[in-house]
Amino acid sequence: MYYIKPHILIEKISVSSIKKFPIGKEVLIICSNTVGKSHGVNDIFERLRSDSRLHIFNHIRPDAPFEDIDLVLEKLKEIKLDSIIAIGGGSTIDAAKALSVAFGNTSYKDVFYGRSPIPTEKIKLLAIPTTAGTGAELSFGAILYDKINGKKGGIRGEIVQPDYVLIDANLHNGCPTALKAEVGFDCLTHAIETYISKKSTALVRVQSINCIKTIFQHLVPACENDSLEDMEKVAIVSTLMGINLAFSSTCLPHRIQYVIGPMTGTSHAQGLIAIYKGWLKHLRQENIKALKSLASDLNLTVDQFIEKVDKLKNELNINFGITKLGLHEHNINEIANKVSGNMEADPSYKDTTSINNVLKLAL
């Protein structure tokens, strides 16, 4: 099964484009300060106020910490919201996804820790991504961070998927070049991992191959030349990878990143870039059939595919391993023992020795 339920509009952000979605009277807006000041977004907010009461928050930090979500819940506990609009990167959208189910009778923290089932009702959510990489605008998960307990994990279920998506490549092009490169590589990891995952399907794999080809062809000019045409292509496949994440799964790199991100204070994308230095080599060492199939679908050998990924990283100036994140060989056992979550979807996973090997190859 593979389907896309949310309404997706590819158009420049404006009052009229937002009003194509039923946002209602009481609207929570989650965005960043930088987004608010660009592309006339603050002016759009002012014009929306003529028909809606807006509650604007711009404090969400990377990894969407619990306390950032709690602040919104506390401030708006007496408000009955009609909709939520999220304008930003993956953490902003994930925070909004969590908030869409957090105003009811079930604690999102209980859902996060598996103490309660995910709610069956939500507030309607419009996601407007500003980075092309996470796929958060269509995925079934909201990745959050419990700073007190040092736990990065997720609220997962189809209910948290946004109801509406607006894609404006101009917003993506407003990002710094380095950020565009890093999150673009994040998009590539979603394509590779959802293809290789044991949970993959034929439809997922077709979408993955299309995404990989698009990233190889269009990410560099999107970054180096600020090409809007190339950026829009990257933005679209990034969004489609959100659906791949919903119907397949990520593999070891994402499980490992959930540990090293908080440990090193580095971004999700930076962690994945570093881990991939080792994971692809590990897959080749383990002679993984799915990696051979992926390379074959691209008319490449496994070695040629890995070389092509390395070439992309070199062209984007992001070819680094975990030592750049401040990690060394003596950290490997500690990291491996902290990795949790569903690792069985990765065909190369046996036990913690697999994680150790990935990290050693990623130094």
mmCIF file of C-alpha atoms in Angstrom:
data_model
loop_
_atom_site.group_PDB
_atom_site.id
_atom_site.type_symbol
_atom_site.label_atom_id
_atom_site.label_comp_id
_atom_site.label_asym_id
_atom_site.label_seq_id
_atom_site.Cartn_x
_atom_site.Cartn_y
_atom_site.Cartn_z
ATOM 1 C CA MET A 1 0.000 0.000 0.000
ATOM 2 C CA TYR A 2 1.279 3.467 -0.907
ATOM 3 C CA TYR A 3 -0.865 6.580 -0.912
ATOM 4 C CA ILE A 4 -0.661 10.344 -0.406
ATOM 5 C CA LYS A 5 -3.535 11.751 1.650
ATOM 6 C CA PRO A 6 -2.512 15.374 2.327
ATOM 7 C CA HIS A 7 -3.414 18.094 -0.155
ATOM 8 C CA ILE A 8 -0.148 19.370 -1.698
ATOM 9 C CA LEU A 9 0.151 22.778 -3.355
ATOM 10 C CA ILE A 10 3.306 23.873 -5.186
ATOM 11 C CA GLU A 11 3.065 27.641 -5.250
ATOM 12 C CA LYS A 12 4.662 30.805 -3.908
ATOM 13 C CA ILE A 13 3.652 31.521 -0.316
ATOM 14 C CA SER A 14 1.036 34.276 -0.096
ATOM 15 C CA VAL A 15 -2.217 35.112 1.625
ATOM 16 C CA SER A 16 -4.144 33.598 -1.274
ATOM 17 C CA SER A 17 -2.118 30.362 -1.299
ATOM 18 C CA ILE A 18 -2.570 29.877 2.450
ATOM 19 C CA LYS A 19 -6.290 30.639 2.192
ATOM 20 C CA LYS A 20 -6.657 27.769 -0.266
ATOM 21 C CA PHE A 21 -6.575 25.673 2.910
ATOM 22 C CA PRO A 22 -9.323 25.904 5.602
ATOM 23 C CA ILE A 23 -7.267 27.436 8.420
ATOM 24 C CA GLY A 24 -10.242 28.777 10.402
ATOM 25 C CA LYS A 25 -10.419 31.525 13.030
ATOM 26 C CA GLU A 26 -8.026 30.443 15.809
ATOM 27 C CA VAL A 27 -4.655 29.655 14.245
ATOM 28 C CA LEU A 28 -1.397 28.617 15.890
ATOM 29 C CA ILE A 29 1.657 29.483 13.815
ATOM 30 C CA ILE A 30 5.019 27.847 14.541
ATOM 31 C CA CYS A 31 7.910 29.407 12.633
ATOM 32 C CA SER A 32 11.412 30.787 13.089
ATOM 33 C CA ASN A 33 12.439 34.436 13.379
ATOM 34 C CA THR A 34 14.419 34.190 10.158
ATOM 35 C CA VAL A 35 11.439 32.816 8.251
ATOM 36 C CA GLY A 36 9.163 35.533 9.590
ATOM 37 C CA LYS A 37 11.494 38.213 8.294
ATOM 38 C CA SER A 38 11.889 36.738 4.800
ATOM 39 C CA HIS A 39 9.719 36.548 1.675
ATOM 40 C CA GLY A 40 7.176 38.929 3.178
ATOM 41 C CA VAL A 41 5.994 36.282 5.644
ATOM 42 C CA ASN A 42 5.377 38.778 8.468
ATOM 43 C CA ASP A 43 3.318 40.886 6.061
ATOM 44 C CA ILE A 44 1.331 37.775 5.151
ATOM 45 C CA PHE A 45 0.651 37.193 8.848
ATOM 46 C CA GLU A 46 -0.645 40.749 9.231
ATOM 47 C CA ARG A 47 -3.041 40.321 6.329
ATOM 48 C CA LEU A 48 -4.252 36.965 7.669
ATOM 49 C CA ARG A 49 -5.232 38.720 10.903
ATOM 50 C CA SER A 50 -8.177 40.317 9.129
ATOM 51 C CA ASP A 51 -9.962 36.942 9.149
ATOM 52 C CA SER A 52 -8.121 34.892 11.784
ATOM 53 C CA ARG A 53 -6.705 35.299 15.269
ATOM 54 C CA LEU A 54 -3.054 34.271 15.060
ATOM 55 C CA HIS A 55 -0.966 32.867 17.918
ATOM 56 C CA ILE A 56 2.639 33.067 16.686
ATOM 57 C CA PHE A 57 5.567 31.246 18.323
ATOM 58 C CA ASN A 58 9.127 31.307 16.985
ATOM 59 C CA HIS A 59 11.095 29.627 19.772
ATOM 60 C CA ILE A 60 11.400 26.014 18.581
ATOM 61 C CA ARG A 61 15.000 24.830 18.801
ATOM 62 C CA PRO A 62 16.693 21.954 16.916
ATOM 63 C CA ASP A 63 15.325 18.503 17.835
ATOM 64 C CA ALA A 64 12.078 20.069 19.157
ATOM 65 C CA PRO A 65 12.736 19.817 22.929
ATOM 66 C CA PHE A 66 9.839 18.980 25.262
ATOM 67 C CA GLU A 67 10.086 22.347 27.025
ATOM 68 C CA ASP A 68 9.534 24.225 23.751
ATOM 69 C CA ILE A 69 6.325 22.287 23.145
ATOM 70 C CA ASP A 70 5.214 22.698 26.763
ATOM 71 C CA LEU A 71 5.533 26.486 26.460
ATOM 72 C CA VAL A 72 2.954 26.545 23.670
ATOM 73 C CA LEU A 73 0.606 24.194 25.523
ATOM 74 C CA GLU A 74 0.748 26.343 28.639
ATOM 75 C CA LYS A 75 0.195 29.632 26.798
ATOM 76 C CA LEU A 76 -2.751 28.341 24.759
ATOM 77 C CA LYS A 77 -4.389 25.935 27.192
ATOM 78 C CA GLU A 78 -7.623 27.992 27.182
ATOM 79 C CA ILE A 79 -7.752 28.361 23.374
ATOM 80 C CA LYS A 80 -9.664 26.022 21.069
ATOM 81 C CA LEU A 81 -7.541 26.015 17.933
ATOM 82 C CA ASP A 82 -8.937 25.504 14.445
ATOM 83 C CA SER A 83 -5.599 24.832 12.792
ATOM 84 C CA ILE A 84 -1.809 24.942 13.068
ATOM 85 C CA ILE A 85 0.542 26.338 10.431
ATOM 86 C CA ALA A 86 4.198 25.236 10.599
ATOM 87 C CA ILE A 87 6.716 27.212 8.529
ATOM 88 C CA GLY A 88 10.262 25.951 8.921
ATOM 89 C CA GLY A 89 12.585 22.993 8.891
ATOM 90 C CA GLY A 90 12.125 19.503 10.268
ATOM 91 C CA SER A 91 12.201 20.413 13.967
ATOM 92 C CA THR A 92 9.607 23.166 13.499
ATOM 93 C CA ILE A 93 7.285 20.857 11.578
ATOM 94 C CA ASP A 94 7.821 17.986 14.025
ATOM 95 C CA ALA A 95 6.970 20.262 16.957
ATOM 96 C CA ALA A 96 3.783 21.317 15.172
ATOM 97 C CA LYS A 97 2.917 17.677 14.452
ATOM 98 C CA ALA A 98 3.284 16.846 18.139
ATOM 99 C CA LEU A 99 1.199 19.888 19.080
ATOM 100 C CA SER A 100 -1.537 18.832 16.676
ATOM 101 C CA VAL A 101 -2.299 15.867 18.965
ATOM 102 C CA ALA A 102 -1.138 17.381 22.273
ATOM 103 C CA PHE A 103 -4.120 19.599 23.169
ATOM 104 C CA GLY A 104 -6.451 16.693 23.998
ATOM 105 C CA ASN A 105 -6.684 14.467 27.050
ATOM 106 C CA THR A 106 -3.586 12.376 26.297
ATOM 107 C CA SER A 107 -0.097 13.530 27.276
ATOM 108 C CA TYR A 108 2.250 13.596 24.280
ATOM 109 C CA LYS A 109 5.013 12.583 26.694
ATOM 110 C CA ASP A 110 3.098 9.420 27.604
ATOM 111 C CA VAL A 111 2.760 8.676 23.897
ATOM 112 C CA PHE A 112 6.485 9.372 23.385
ATOM 113 C CA TYR A 113 7.390 6.819 26.074
ATOM 114 C CA GLY A 114 4.765 4.286 25.056
ATOM 115 C CA ARG A 115 2.680 4.697 28.193
ATOM 116 C CA SER A 116 -0.385 5.742 26.194
ATOM 117 C CA PRO A 117 -1.634 5.056 22.657
ATOM 118 C CA ILE A 118 -1.441 7.890 20.186
ATOM 119 C CA PRO A 119 -4.644 10.006 20.075
ATOM 120 C CA THR A 120 -7.149 9.431 17.290
ATOM 121 C CA GLU A 121 -8.098 13.093 16.920
ATOM 122 C CA LYS A 122 -5.985 16.105 16.025
ATOM 123 C CA ILE A 123 -5.952 19.754 15.028
ATOM 124 C CA LYS A 124 -5.627 20.296 11.279
ATOM 125 C CA LEU A 125 -2.046 21.091 10.256
ATOM 126 C CA LEU A 126 -0.606 22.956 7.266
ATOM 127 C CA ALA A 127 3.125 22.320 6.797
ATOM 128 C CA ILE A 128 5.235 24.768 4.781
ATOM 129 C CA PRO A 129 8.804 23.390 4.682
ATOM 130 C CA THR A 130 11.759 25.748 4.313
ATOM 131 C CA THR A 131 14.416 23.058 4.007
ATOM 132 C CA ALA A 132 14.469 20.216 1.478
ATOM 133 C CA GLY A 133 15.652 17.176 3.362
ATOM 134 C CA THR A 134 13.704 15.905 6.340
ATOM 135 C CA GLY A 135 10.447 14.965 4.618
ATOM 136 C CA ALA A 136 8.704 15.877 7.889
ATOM 137 C CA GLU A 137 5.882 17.492 5.921
ATOM 138 C CA LEU A 138 4.561 14.060 4.854
ATOM 139 C CA SER A 139 6.012 11.506 7.271
ATOM 140 C CA PHE A 140 4.104 9.686 10.023
ATOM 141 C CA GLY A 141 6.529 10.682 12.788
ATOM 142 C CA ALA A 142 7.396 13.670 14.970
ATOM 143 C CA ILE A 143 10.947 13.479 16.330
ATOM 144 C CA LEU A 144 11.312 15.165 19.731
ATOM 145 C CA TYR A 145 13.953 15.506 22.447
ATOM 146 C CA ASP A 146 13.526 14.945 26.182
ATOM 147 C CA LYS A 147 16.509 16.949 27.390
ATOM 148 C CA ILE A 148 16.071 16.002 31.056
ATOM 149 C CA ASN A 149 16.375 12.285 30.339
ATOM 150 C CA GLY A 150 18.676 12.681 27.339
ATOM 151 C CA LYS A 151 16.246 10.786 25.093
ATOM 152 C CA LYS A 152 15.648 11.545 21.424
ATOM 153 C CA GLY A 153 12.748 9.647 19.930
ATOM 154 C CA GLY A 154 9.405 10.048 18.273
ATOM 155 C CA ILE A 155 5.650 10.133 18.329
ATOM 156 C CA ARG A 156 4.607 7.921 15.433
ATOM 157 C CA GLY A 157 1.346 7.277 13.676
ATOM 158 C CA GLU A 158 -0.576 8.347 10.585
ATOM 159 C CA ILE A 159 -2.553 10.812 12.706
ATOM 160 C CA VAL A 160 0.451 13.184 13.030
ATOM 161 C CA GLN A 161 0.927 13.503 9.275
ATOM 162 C CA PRO A 162 0.128 17.066 8.169
ATOM 163 C CA ASP A 163 -3.213 17.532 6.412
ATOM 164 C CA TYR A 164 -1.970 20.118 3.936
ATOM 165 C CA VAL A 165 1.438 20.940 2.427
ATOM 166 C CA LEU A 166 2.579 24.082 0.630
ATOM 167 C CA ILE A 167 5.888 23.878 -1.244
ATOM 168 C CA ASP A 168 7.590 27.135 -2.241
ATOM 169 C CA ALA A 169 11.125 26.598 -3.526
ATOM 170 C CA ASN A 170 11.875 30.274 -2.859
ATOM 171 C CA LEU A 171 11.766 29.488 0.868
ATOM 172 C CA HIS A 172 14.216 26.632 0.408
ATOM 173 C CA ASN A 173 16.532 28.819 -1.648
ATOM 174 C CA GLY A 174 16.638 31.348 1.182
ATOM 175 C CA CYS A 175 18.686 28.935 3.302
ATOM 176 C CA PRO A 176 22.471 29.296 3.591
ATOM 177 C CA THR A 177 24.333 27.171 1.047
ATOM 178 C CA ALA A 178 25.873 24.912 3.703
ATOM 179 C CA LEU A 179 22.460 24.180 5.198
ATOM 180 C CA LYS A 180 20.962 23.413 1.781
ATOM 181 C CA ALA A 181 23.795 20.957 1.150
ATOM 182 C CA GLU A 182 23.456 19.221 4.503
ATOM 183 C CA VAL A 183 19.684 18.818 4.475
ATOM 184 C CA GLY A 184 19.816 17.804 0.813
ATOM 185 C CA PHE A 185 22.061 14.950 1.843
ATOM 186 C CA ASP A 186 19.509 14.099 4.551
ATOM 187 C CA CYS A 187 16.975 13.672 1.737
ATOM 188 C CA LEU A 188 19.385 11.311 -0.027
ATOM 189 C CA THR A 189 19.718 9.206 3.134
ATOM 190 C CA HIS A 190 15.935 8.796 3.265
ATOM 191 C CA ALA A 191 15.933 7.520 -0.307
ATOM 192 C CA ILE A 192 18.797 5.089 0.281
ATOM 193 C CA GLU A 193 17.568 3.761 3.611
ATOM 194 C CA THR A 194 13.921 3.334 2.656
ATOM 195 C CA TYR A 195 15.092 1.351 -0.380
ATOM 196 C CA ILE A 196 17.460 -0.874 1.610
ATOM 197 C CA SER A 197 15.164 -1.333 4.609
ATOM 198 C CA LYS A 198 13.574 -4.746 5.109
ATOM 199 C CA LYS A 199 10.238 -2.888 5.259
ATOM 200 C CA SER A 200 10.630 -1.542 1.727
ATOM 201 C CA THR A 201 8.151 -2.211 -1.077
ATOM 202 C CA ALA A 202 8.303 -2.048 -4.870
ATOM 203 C CA LEU A 203 6.617 1.374 -4.916
ATOM 204 C CA VAL A 204 8.928 2.718 -2.223
ATOM 205 C CA ARG A 205 11.972 1.543 -4.173
ATOM 206 C CA VAL A 206 10.794 3.249 -7.379
ATOM 207 C CA GLN A 207 10.361 6.524 -5.503
ATOM 208 C CA SER A 208 13.772 6.067 -3.886
ATOM 209 C CA ILE A 209 15.531 5.626 -7.216
ATOM 210 C CA ASN A 210 13.806 8.713 -8.637
ATOM 211 C CA CYS A 211 14.889 10.710 -5.587
ATOM 212 C CA ILE A 212 18.504 9.513 -5.730
ATOM 213 C CA LYS A 213 18.770 10.431 -9.417
ATOM 214 C CA THR A 214 17.254 13.844 -8.711
ATOM 215 C CA ILE A 215 19.644 14.562 -5.831
ATOM 216 C CA PHE A 216 22.671 13.482 -7.876
ATOM 217 C CA GLN A 217 21.624 15.751 -10.750
ATOM 218 C CA HIS A 218 20.093 18.791 -9.067
ATOM 219 C CA LEU A 219 21.418 19.289 -5.529
ATOM 220 C CA VAL A 220 24.791 20.761 -6.487
ATOM 221 C CA PRO A 221 23.391 23.418 -8.863
ATOM 222 C CA ALA A 222 20.642 24.176 -6.345
ATOM 223 C CA CYS A 223 23.354 24.921 -3.779
ATOM 224 C CA GLU A 224 26.069 26.484 -5.903
ATOM 225 C CA ASN A 225 23.932 28.515 -8.317
ATOM 226 C CA ASP A 226 20.825 29.168 -6.191
ATOM 227 C CA SER A 227 18.919 27.668 -9.102
ATOM 228 C CA LEU A 228 15.212 27.870 -8.318
ATOM 229 C CA GLU A 229 14.384 25.234 -10.944
ATOM 230 C CA ASP A 230 16.837 22.753 -9.427
ATOM 231 C CA MET A 231 15.753 23.621 -5.889
ATOM 232 C CA GLU A 232 12.109 22.934 -6.685
ATOM 233 C CA LYS A 233 12.979 19.471 -7.990
ATOM 234 C CA VAL A 234 14.922 18.734 -4.793
ATOM 235 C CA ALA A 235 12.076 20.097 -2.660
ATOM 236 C CA ILE A 236 9.512 17.864 -4.362
ATOM 237 C CA VAL A 237 11.494 14.637 -3.951
ATOM 238 C CA SER A 238 12.244 15.596 -0.357
ATOM 239 C CA THR A 239 8.510 15.809 0.301
ATOM 240 C CA LEU A 240 7.911 12.471 -1.429
ATOM 241 C CA MET A 241 10.541 10.898 0.799
ATOM 242 C CA GLY A 242 8.245 11.764 3.689
ATOM 243 C CA ILE A 243 5.813 9.251 2.190
ATOM 244 C CA ASN A 244 8.625 6.725 1.771
ATOM 245 C CA LEU A 245 9.394 7.144 5.473
ATOM 246 C CA ALA A 246 5.731 6.514 6.239
ATOM 247 C CA PHE A 247 5.590 3.239 4.313
ATOM 248 C CA SER A 248 9.124 1.940 4.831
ATOM 249 C CA SER A 249 11.690 2.911 7.473
ATOM 250 C CA THR A 250 15.137 4.300 8.033
ATOM 251 C CA CYS A 251 18.081 2.095 8.984
ATOM 252 C CA LEU A 252 21.056 2.135 11.363
ATOM 253 C CA PRO A 253 22.329 5.651 10.507
ATOM 254 C CA HIS A 254 19.192 7.282 11.899
ATOM 255 C CA ARG A 255 19.191 5.138 15.048
ATOM 256 C CA ILE A 256 22.841 6.056 15.650
ATOM 257 C CA GLN A 257 22.289 9.747 14.952
ATOM 258 C CA TYR A 258 19.624 9.935 17.658
ATOM 259 C CA VAL A 259 22.444 9.205 20.116
ATOM 260 C CA ILE A 260 25.319 11.241 18.700
ATOM 261 C CA GLY A 261 23.247 14.357 17.922
ATOM 262 C CA PRO A 262 22.503 15.270 21.558
ATOM 263 C CA MET A 263 25.938 13.985 22.606
ATOM 264 C CA THR A 264 27.811 16.310 20.228
ATOM 265 C CA GLY A 265 25.345 19.169 19.810
ATOM 266 C CA THR A 266 25.326 18.648 16.044
ATOM 267 C CA SER A 267 22.423 18.659 13.621
ATOM 268 C CA HIS A 268 20.529 15.627 12.383
ATOM 269 C CA ALA A 269 21.901 16.062 8.871
ATOM 270 C CA GLN A 270 25.502 16.523 10.047
ATOM 271 C CA GLY A 271 25.295 13.308 12.032
ATOM 272 C CA LEU A 272 23.960 11.359 9.069
ATOM 273 C CA ILE A 273 26.655 12.720 6.755
ATOM 274 C CA ALA A 274 29.329 11.546 9.193
ATOM 275 C CA ILE A 275 27.754 8.126 9.815
ATOM 276 C CA TYR A 276 27.313 7.454 6.100
ATOM 277 C CA LYS A 277 31.068 7.468 5.724
ATOM 278 C CA GLY A 278 31.008 4.179 7.617
ATOM 279 C CA TRP A 279 27.561 2.718 6.935
ATOM 280 C CA LEU A 280 27.907 2.358 3.165
ATOM 281 C CA LYS A 281 31.290 0.677 3.641
ATOM 282 C CA HIS A 282 29.720 -1.604 6.247
ATOM 283 C CA LEU A 283 26.958 -2.599 3.815
ATOM 284 C CA ARG A 284 29.572 -3.396 1.183
ATOM 285 C CA GLN A 285 31.587 -5.471 3.650
ATOM 286 C CA GLU A 286 28.463 -7.411 4.622
ATOM 287 C CA ASN A 287 27.661 -8.019 0.930
ATOM 288 C CA ILE A 288 24.096 -6.753 1.396
ATOM 289 C CA LYS A 289 21.848 -7.785 -1.481
ATOM 290 C CA ALA A 290 19.636 -4.672 -1.247
ATOM 291 C CA LEU A 291 22.665 -2.408 -1.807
ATOM 292 C CA LYS A 292 23.540 -4.360 -4.957
ATOM 293 C CA SER A 293 19.941 -4.046 -6.138
ATOM 294 C CA LEU A 294 19.922 -0.281 -5.492
ATOM 295 C CA ALA A 295 23.160 0.199 -7.422
ATOM 296 C CA SER A 296 21.855 -1.977 -10.272
ATOM 297 C CA ASP A 297 18.659 0.104 -10.521
ATOM 298 C CA LEU A 298 20.935 3.112 -11.014
ATOM 299 C CA ASN A 299 22.961 1.212 -13.663
ATOM 300 C CA LEU A 300 25.966 1.269 -11.331
ATOM 301 C CA THR A 301 28.105 -1.215 -9.457
ATOM 302 C CA VAL A 302 28.192 -0.977 -5.659
ATOM 303 C CA ASP A 303 31.646 0.609 -5.799
ATOM 304 C CA GLN A 304 30.508 3.123 -8.404
ATOM 305 C CA PHE A 305 27.481 4.039 -6.303
ATOM 306 C CA ILE A 306 29.571 4.642 -3.175
ATOM 307 C CA GLU A 307 32.043 6.668 -5.240
ATOM 308 C CA LYS A 308 29.152 8.748 -6.599
ATOM 309 C CA VAL A 309 27.922 9.484 -3.053
ATOM 310 C CA ASP A 310 31.473 10.482 -2.038
ATOM 311 C CA LYS A 311 31.771 12.694 -5.125
ATOM 312 C CA LEU A 312 28.527 14.445 -4.205
ATOM 313 C CA LYS A 313 29.772 15.082 -0.664
ATOM 314 C CA ASN A 314 33.071 16.436 -2.003
ATOM 315 C CA GLU A 315 31.278 18.784 -4.411
ATOM 316 C CA LEU A 316 29.103 20.032 -1.554
ATOM 317 C CA ASN A 317 32.122 20.285 0.799
ATOM 318 C CA ILE A 318 30.475 17.985 3.363
ATOM 319 C CA ASN A 319 32.661 14.877 3.122
ATOM 320 C CA PHE A 320 33.483 14.250 6.785
ATOM 321 C CA GLY A 321 33.307 11.502 9.380
ATOM 322 C CA ILE A 322 32.433 11.387 13.065
ATOM 323 C CA THR A 323 35.799 12.808 14.176
ATOM 324 C CA LYS A 324 34.635 16.173 12.794
ATOM 325 C CA LEU A 325 31.752 15.943 15.270
ATOM 326 C CA GLY A 326 34.232 15.556 18.135
ATOM 327 C CA LEU A 327 33.960 11.769 18.460
ATOM 328 C CA HIS A 328 36.847 9.335 18.621
ATOM 329 C CA GLU A 329 37.447 5.604 18.860
ATOM 330 C CA HIS A 330 37.121 5.580 22.659
ATOM 331 C CA ASN A 331 33.523 6.879 22.298
ATOM 332 C CA ILE A 332 32.360 4.040 20.054
ATOM 333 C CA ASN A 333 31.337 1.441 22.665
ATOM 334 C CA GLU A 334 29.417 4.043 24.672
ATOM 335 C CA ILE A 335 27.496 5.155 21.584
ATOM 336 C CA ALA A 336 26.776 1.603 20.423
ATOM 337 C CA ASN A 337 25.353 0.634 23.806
ATOM 338 C CA LYS A 338 23.004 3.640 23.812
ATOM 339 C CA VAL A 339 21.506 3.062 20.370
ATOM 340 C CA SER A 340 17.884 1.927 20.613
ATOM 341 C CA GLY A 341 14.732 1.671 18.535
ATOM 342 C CA ASN A 342 13.890 -0.565 15.615
ATOM 343 C CA MET A 343 17.185 -1.737 14.156
ATOM 344 C CA GLU A 344 15.891 -4.980 12.662
ATOM 345 C CA ALA A 345 14.779 -3.151 9.496
ATOM 346 C CA ASP A 346 18.454 -2.726 8.585
ATOM 347 C CA PRO A 347 19.537 -5.891 6.719
ATOM 348 C CA SER A 348 23.123 -5.456 7.938
ATOM 349 C CA TYR A 349 22.245 -5.343 11.637
ATOM 350 C CA LYS A 350 23.233 -8.320 13.805
ATOM 351 C CA ASP A 351 23.989 -6.847 17.223
ATOM 352 C CA THR A 352 26.026 -4.016 18.730
ATOM 353 C CA THR A 353 29.065 -5.251 16.808
ATOM 354 C CA SER A 354 27.359 -3.984 13.642
ATOM 355 C CA ILE A 355 27.033 -0.502 15.159
ATOM 356 C CA ASN A 356 30.638 -0.622 16.354
ATOM 357 C CA ASN A 357 31.820 -1.456 12.854
ATOM 358 C CA VAL A 358 29.791 1.340 11.242
ATOM 359 C CA LEU A 359 31.279 3.852 13.689
ATOM 360 C CA LYS A 360 34.857 2.596 13.264
ATOM 361 C CA LEU A 361 34.522 2.901 9.496
ATOM 362 C CA ALA A 362 33.064 6.408 9.993
ATOM 363 C CA LEU A 363 36.040 7.821 11.939
#
